[in-house]
mmCIF file of C-alpha atoms in Angstrom:
data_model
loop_
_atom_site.group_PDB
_atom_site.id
_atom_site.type_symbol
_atom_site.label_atom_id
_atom_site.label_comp_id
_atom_site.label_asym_id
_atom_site.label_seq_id
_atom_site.Cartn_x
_atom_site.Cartn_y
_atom_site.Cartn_z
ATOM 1 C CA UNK C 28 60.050 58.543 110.601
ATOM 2 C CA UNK C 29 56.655 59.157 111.919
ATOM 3 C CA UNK C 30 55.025 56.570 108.818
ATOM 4 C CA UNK C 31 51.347 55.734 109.277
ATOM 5 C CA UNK C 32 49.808 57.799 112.371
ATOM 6 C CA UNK C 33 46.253 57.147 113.844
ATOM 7 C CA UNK C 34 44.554 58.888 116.689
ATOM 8 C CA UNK C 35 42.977 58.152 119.225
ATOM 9 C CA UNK C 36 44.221 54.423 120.345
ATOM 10 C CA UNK C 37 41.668 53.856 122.490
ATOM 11 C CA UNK C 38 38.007 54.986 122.249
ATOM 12 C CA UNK C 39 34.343 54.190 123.762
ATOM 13 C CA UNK C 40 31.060 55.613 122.582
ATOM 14 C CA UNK C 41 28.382 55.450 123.146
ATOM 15 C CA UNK C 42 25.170 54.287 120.981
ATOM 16 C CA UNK C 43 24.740 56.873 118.486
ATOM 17 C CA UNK C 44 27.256 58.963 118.754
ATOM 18 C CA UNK C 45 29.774 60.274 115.853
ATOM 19 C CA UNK C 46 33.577 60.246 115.864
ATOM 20 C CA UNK C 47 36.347 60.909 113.660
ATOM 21 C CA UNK C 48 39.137 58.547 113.710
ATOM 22 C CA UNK C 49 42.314 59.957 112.200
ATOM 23 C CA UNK C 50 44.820 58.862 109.907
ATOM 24 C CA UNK C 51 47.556 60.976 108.940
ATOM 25 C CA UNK C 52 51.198 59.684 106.294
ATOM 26 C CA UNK C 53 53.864 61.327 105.820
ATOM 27 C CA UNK C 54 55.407 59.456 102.917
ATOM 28 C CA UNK C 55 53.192 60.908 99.847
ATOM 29 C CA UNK C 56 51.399 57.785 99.609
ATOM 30 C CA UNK C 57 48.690 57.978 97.265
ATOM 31 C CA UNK C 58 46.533 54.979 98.181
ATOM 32 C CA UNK C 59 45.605 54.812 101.475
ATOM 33 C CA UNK C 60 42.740 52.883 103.269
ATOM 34 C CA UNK C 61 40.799 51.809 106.302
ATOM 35 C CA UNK C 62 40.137 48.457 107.925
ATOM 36 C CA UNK C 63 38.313 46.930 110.713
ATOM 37 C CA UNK C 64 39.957 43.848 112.427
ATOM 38 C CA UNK C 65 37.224 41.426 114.675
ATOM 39 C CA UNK C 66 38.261 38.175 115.889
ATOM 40 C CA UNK C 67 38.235 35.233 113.652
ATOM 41 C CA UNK C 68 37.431 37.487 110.427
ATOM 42 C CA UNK C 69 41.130 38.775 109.918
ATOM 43 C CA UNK C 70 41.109 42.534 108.269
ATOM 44 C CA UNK C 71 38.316 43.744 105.989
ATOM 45 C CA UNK C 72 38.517 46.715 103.863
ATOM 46 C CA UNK C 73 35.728 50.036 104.773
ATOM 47 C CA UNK C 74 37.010 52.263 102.174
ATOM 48 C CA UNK C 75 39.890 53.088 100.507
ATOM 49 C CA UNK C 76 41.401 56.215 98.265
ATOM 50 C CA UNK C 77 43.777 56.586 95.264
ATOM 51 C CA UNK C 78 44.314 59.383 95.252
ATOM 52 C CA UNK C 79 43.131 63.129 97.203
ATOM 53 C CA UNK C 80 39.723 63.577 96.548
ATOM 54 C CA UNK C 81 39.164 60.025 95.566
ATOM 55 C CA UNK C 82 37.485 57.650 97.354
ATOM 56 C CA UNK C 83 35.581 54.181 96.940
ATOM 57 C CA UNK C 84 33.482 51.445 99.550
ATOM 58 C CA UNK C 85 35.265 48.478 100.293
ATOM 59 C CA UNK C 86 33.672 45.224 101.685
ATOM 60 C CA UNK C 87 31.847 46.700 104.826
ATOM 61 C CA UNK C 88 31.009 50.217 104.430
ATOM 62 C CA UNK C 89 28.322 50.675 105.905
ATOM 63 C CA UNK C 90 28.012 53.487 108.893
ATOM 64 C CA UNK C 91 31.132 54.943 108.197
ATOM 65 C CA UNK C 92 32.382 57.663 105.614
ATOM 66 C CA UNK C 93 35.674 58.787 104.482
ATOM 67 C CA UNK C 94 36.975 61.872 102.788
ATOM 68 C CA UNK C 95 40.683 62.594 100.980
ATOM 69 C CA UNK C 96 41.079 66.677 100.581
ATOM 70 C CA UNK C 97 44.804 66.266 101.257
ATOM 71 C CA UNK C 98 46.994 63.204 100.006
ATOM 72 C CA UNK C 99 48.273 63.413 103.482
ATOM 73 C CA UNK C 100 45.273 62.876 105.484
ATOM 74 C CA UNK C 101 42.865 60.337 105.756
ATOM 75 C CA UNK C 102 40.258 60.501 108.319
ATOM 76 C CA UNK C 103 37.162 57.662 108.911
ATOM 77 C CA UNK C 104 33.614 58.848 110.534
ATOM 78 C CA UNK C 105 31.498 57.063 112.237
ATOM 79 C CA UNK C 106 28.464 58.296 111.884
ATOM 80 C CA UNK C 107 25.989 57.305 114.539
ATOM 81 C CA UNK C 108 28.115 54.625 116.619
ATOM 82 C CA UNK C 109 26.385 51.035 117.266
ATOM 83 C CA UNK C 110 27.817 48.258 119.206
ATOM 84 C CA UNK C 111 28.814 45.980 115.815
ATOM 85 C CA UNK C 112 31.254 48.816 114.713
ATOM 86 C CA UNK C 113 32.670 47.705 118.199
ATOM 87 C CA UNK C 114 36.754 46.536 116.794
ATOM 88 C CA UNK C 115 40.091 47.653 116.188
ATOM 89 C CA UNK C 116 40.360 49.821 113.088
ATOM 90 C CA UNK C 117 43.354 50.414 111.135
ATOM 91 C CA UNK C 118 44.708 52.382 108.658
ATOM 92 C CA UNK C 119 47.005 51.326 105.941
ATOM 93 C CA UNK C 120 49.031 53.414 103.157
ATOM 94 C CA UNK C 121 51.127 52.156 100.273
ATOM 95 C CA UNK C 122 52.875 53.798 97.374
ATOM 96 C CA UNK C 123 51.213 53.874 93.354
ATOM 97 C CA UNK C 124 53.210 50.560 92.594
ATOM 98 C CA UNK C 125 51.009 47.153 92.271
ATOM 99 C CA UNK C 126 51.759 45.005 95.060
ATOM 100 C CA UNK C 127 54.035 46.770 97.101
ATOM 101 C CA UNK C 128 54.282 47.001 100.693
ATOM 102 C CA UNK C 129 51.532 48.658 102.744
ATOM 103 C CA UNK C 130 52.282 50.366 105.747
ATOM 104 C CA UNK C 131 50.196 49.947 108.911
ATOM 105 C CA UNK C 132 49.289 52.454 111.436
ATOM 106 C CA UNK C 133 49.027 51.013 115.238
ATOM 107 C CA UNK C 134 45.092 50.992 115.155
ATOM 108 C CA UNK C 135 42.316 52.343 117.226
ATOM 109 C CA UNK C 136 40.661 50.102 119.656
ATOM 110 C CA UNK C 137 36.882 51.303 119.168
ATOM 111 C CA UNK C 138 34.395 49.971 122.040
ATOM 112 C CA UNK C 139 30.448 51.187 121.368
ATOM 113 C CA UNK C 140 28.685 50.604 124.742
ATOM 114 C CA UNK P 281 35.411 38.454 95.298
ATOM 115 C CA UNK P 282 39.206 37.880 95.948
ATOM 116 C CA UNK P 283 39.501 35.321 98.313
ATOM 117 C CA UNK P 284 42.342 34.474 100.983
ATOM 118 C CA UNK P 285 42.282 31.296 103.219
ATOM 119 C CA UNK P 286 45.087 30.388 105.848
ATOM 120 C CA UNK P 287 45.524 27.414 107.396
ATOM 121 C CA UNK P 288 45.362 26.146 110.430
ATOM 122 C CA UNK P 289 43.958 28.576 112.475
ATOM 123 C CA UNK P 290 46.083 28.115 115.762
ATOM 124 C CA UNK P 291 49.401 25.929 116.194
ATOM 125 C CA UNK P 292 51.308 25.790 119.129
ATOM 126 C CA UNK P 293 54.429 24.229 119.406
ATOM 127 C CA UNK P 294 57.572 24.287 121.321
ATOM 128 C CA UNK P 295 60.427 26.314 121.560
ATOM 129 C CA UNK P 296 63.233 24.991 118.744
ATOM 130 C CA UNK P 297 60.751 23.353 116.659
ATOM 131 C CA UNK P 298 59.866 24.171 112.779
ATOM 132 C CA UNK P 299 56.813 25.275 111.559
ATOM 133 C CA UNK P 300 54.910 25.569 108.176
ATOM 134 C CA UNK P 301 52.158 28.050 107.572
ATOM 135 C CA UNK P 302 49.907 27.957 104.870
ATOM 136 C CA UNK P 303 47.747 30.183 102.587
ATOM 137 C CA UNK P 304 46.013 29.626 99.635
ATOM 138 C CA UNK P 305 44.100 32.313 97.256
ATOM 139 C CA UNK P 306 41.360 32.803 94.993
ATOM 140 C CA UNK P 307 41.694 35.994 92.915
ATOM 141 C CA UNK P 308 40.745 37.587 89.848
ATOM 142 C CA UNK P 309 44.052 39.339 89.102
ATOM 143 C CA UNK P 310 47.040 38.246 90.650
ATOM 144 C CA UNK P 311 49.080 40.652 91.740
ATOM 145 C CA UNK P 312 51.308 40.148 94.950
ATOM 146 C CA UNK P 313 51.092 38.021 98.102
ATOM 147 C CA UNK P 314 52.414 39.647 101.355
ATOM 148 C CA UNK P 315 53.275 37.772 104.481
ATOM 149 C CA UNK P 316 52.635 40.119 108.018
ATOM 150 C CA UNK P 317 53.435 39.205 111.577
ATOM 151 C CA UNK P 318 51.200 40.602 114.036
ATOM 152 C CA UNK P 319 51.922 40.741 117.765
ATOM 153 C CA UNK P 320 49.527 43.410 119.888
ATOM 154 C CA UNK P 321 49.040 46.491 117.489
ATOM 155 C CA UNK P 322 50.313 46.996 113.616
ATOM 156 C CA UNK P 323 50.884 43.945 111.331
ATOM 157 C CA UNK P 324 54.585 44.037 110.816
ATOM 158 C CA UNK P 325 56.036 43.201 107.191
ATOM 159 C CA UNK P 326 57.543 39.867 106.458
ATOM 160 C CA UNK P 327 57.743 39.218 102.813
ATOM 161 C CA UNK P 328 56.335 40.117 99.185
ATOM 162 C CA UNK P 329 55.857 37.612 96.757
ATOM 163 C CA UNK P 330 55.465 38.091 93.184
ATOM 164 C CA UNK P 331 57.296 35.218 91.106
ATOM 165 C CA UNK P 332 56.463 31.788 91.712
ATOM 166 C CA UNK P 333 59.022 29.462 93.051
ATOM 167 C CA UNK P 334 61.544 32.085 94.611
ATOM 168 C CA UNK P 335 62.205 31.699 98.313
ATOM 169 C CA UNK P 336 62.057 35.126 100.125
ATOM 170 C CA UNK P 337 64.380 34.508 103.432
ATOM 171 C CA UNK P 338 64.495 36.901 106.479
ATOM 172 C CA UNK P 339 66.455 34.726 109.201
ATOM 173 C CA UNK P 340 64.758 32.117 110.737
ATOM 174 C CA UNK P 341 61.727 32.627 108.323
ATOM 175 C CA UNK P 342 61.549 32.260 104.881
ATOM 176 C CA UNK P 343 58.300 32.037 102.213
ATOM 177 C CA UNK P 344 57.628 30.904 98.649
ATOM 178 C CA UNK P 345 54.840 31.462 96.672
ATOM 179 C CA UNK P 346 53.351 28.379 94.057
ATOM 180 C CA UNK P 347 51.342 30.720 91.150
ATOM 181 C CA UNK P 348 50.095 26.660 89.702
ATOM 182 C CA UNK P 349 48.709 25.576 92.918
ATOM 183 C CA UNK P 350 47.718 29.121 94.165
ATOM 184 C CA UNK P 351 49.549 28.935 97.954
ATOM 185 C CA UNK P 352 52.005 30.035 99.130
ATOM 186 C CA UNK P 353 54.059 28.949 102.810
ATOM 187 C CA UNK P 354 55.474 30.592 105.318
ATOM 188 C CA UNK P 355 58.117 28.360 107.253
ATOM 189 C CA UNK P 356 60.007 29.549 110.320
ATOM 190 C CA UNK P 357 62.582 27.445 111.605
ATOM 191 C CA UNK P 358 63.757 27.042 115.477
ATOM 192 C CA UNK P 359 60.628 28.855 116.851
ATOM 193 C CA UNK P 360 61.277 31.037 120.045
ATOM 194 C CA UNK P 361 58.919 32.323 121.927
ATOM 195 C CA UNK P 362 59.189 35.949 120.739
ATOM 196 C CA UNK P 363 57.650 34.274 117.218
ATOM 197 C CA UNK P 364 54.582 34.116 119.239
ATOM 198 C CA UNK P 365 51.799 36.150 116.851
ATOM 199 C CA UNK P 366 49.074 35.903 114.735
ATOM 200 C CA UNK P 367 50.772 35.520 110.784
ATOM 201 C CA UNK P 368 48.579 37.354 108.112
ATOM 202 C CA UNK P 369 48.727 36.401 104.256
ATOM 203 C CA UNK P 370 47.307 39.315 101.934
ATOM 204 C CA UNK P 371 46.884 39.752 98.823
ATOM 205 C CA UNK P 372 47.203 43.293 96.759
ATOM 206 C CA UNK P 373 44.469 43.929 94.358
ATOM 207 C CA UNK P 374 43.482 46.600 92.247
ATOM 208 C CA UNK P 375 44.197 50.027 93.564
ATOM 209 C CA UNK P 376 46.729 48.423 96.088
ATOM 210 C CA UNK P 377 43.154 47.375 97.945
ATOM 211 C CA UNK P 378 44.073 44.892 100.590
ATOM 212 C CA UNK P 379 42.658 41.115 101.088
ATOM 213 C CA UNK P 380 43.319 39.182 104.400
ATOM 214 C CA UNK P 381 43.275 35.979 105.179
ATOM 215 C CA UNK P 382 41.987 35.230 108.892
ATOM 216 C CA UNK P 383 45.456 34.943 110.006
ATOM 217 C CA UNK P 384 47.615 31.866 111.825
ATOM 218 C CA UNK P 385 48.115 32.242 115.371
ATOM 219 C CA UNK P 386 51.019 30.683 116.257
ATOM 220 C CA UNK P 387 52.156 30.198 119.800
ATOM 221 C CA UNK P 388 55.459 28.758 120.752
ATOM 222 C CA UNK P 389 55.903 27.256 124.485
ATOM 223 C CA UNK P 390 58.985 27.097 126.295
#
């Protein structure tokens, strides 16, 4: 029952770097999406996909991009790292249904020095 | 823009007493409220609410959502310390998109 899986847990760039962060389900979901959590703002949505090979911006998308070749995998770039992307990201997948359940990876602690 | 507001912030309160957490929404298409308890890493599901005035119950915690006043409540009863967490109210959207309050962080003393 491996669920939702995100690698790495833990990661520090530096300014202007680029990372992947990974996001991997192994339930068919077809939505899945990404999230940044900061203190006192609760979750807000990067991107999000319905489906492989369909993806759209959420509420803060800036400096990141997202692709969906496989409906398993669902990986988040950072493209050239700066201190505000500094947070704990997660990644979240959920079946076709309206208002069911999403399912949470254990997020990536993300630290831009 | 969907909208999700919790309330209060931070509670603490002792072990064995009852609590009531709150979370209103503004939305343009109601679809489902979800409860989440979050301790260090991965919100944690609680509830789903769709139909207004039908308690959900899980133990000690239970949750019912009010479609007229737009809230819904999230009451757990004989708090123990392991309760200790921040509680997140969401809302699904279109496309299952995701929209968080800022979370209750409740911590219960001994």
């Amino acid at each position: 029952n491996a669920g939702v899986t995100q690698t790495p847990k833990f990661q520090v760039l530096k300014t202007g770097q680029s990372m992947t962060l990974q996001c991997a389900q192994d339930m068919n979901h077809e939505y899945m999406s990404w999230y940044r959590q900061d203190p006192g703002m609760g979750l807000r949505l990067i991107h999000y996909s319905v489906g492989a090979g369909i993806t759209d911006q959420g509420e803060v998308p800036n400096g990141y991009n997202v692709s969906r070749s496989t409906t398993e995998d669902f990986p988040l770039r950072l493209l050239s790292a700066a201190p505000s992307q500094t947070s704990v990201y997660f990644c979240a997948s959920s079946n076709r249904d309206w208002g069911t359940e999403a399912f949470f990876g254990q997020g990536t602690r993300l630290t831009v020095v | 823009e969907d909208k999700v507001v919790q309330s209060p912030l931070s509670l603490v309160v002792h072990e064995g007493d009852t609590v009531t957490l709150n979370c209103s929404y503004e939305v343009t298409n109601f679809r489902s409220l979800l409860w989440y308890k979050q301790e260090k890493k991965a919100p944690t599901f609680l509830f789903m609410l769709t139909s207004s005035g039908i308690e959900k119950k899980s133990g000690r915690l239970s949750s019912i959502l009010d479609k007229k006043e737009l809230s819904s409540i999230l009451n757990i009863t004989a708090t123990q310390t392991g309760d200790s967490a921040i509680y997140l109210c969401v809302h699904t959207g279109t496309a299952s998109k995701l929209t968080f309050g800022t979370g209750t962080r409740l911590q219960v003393t001994l």
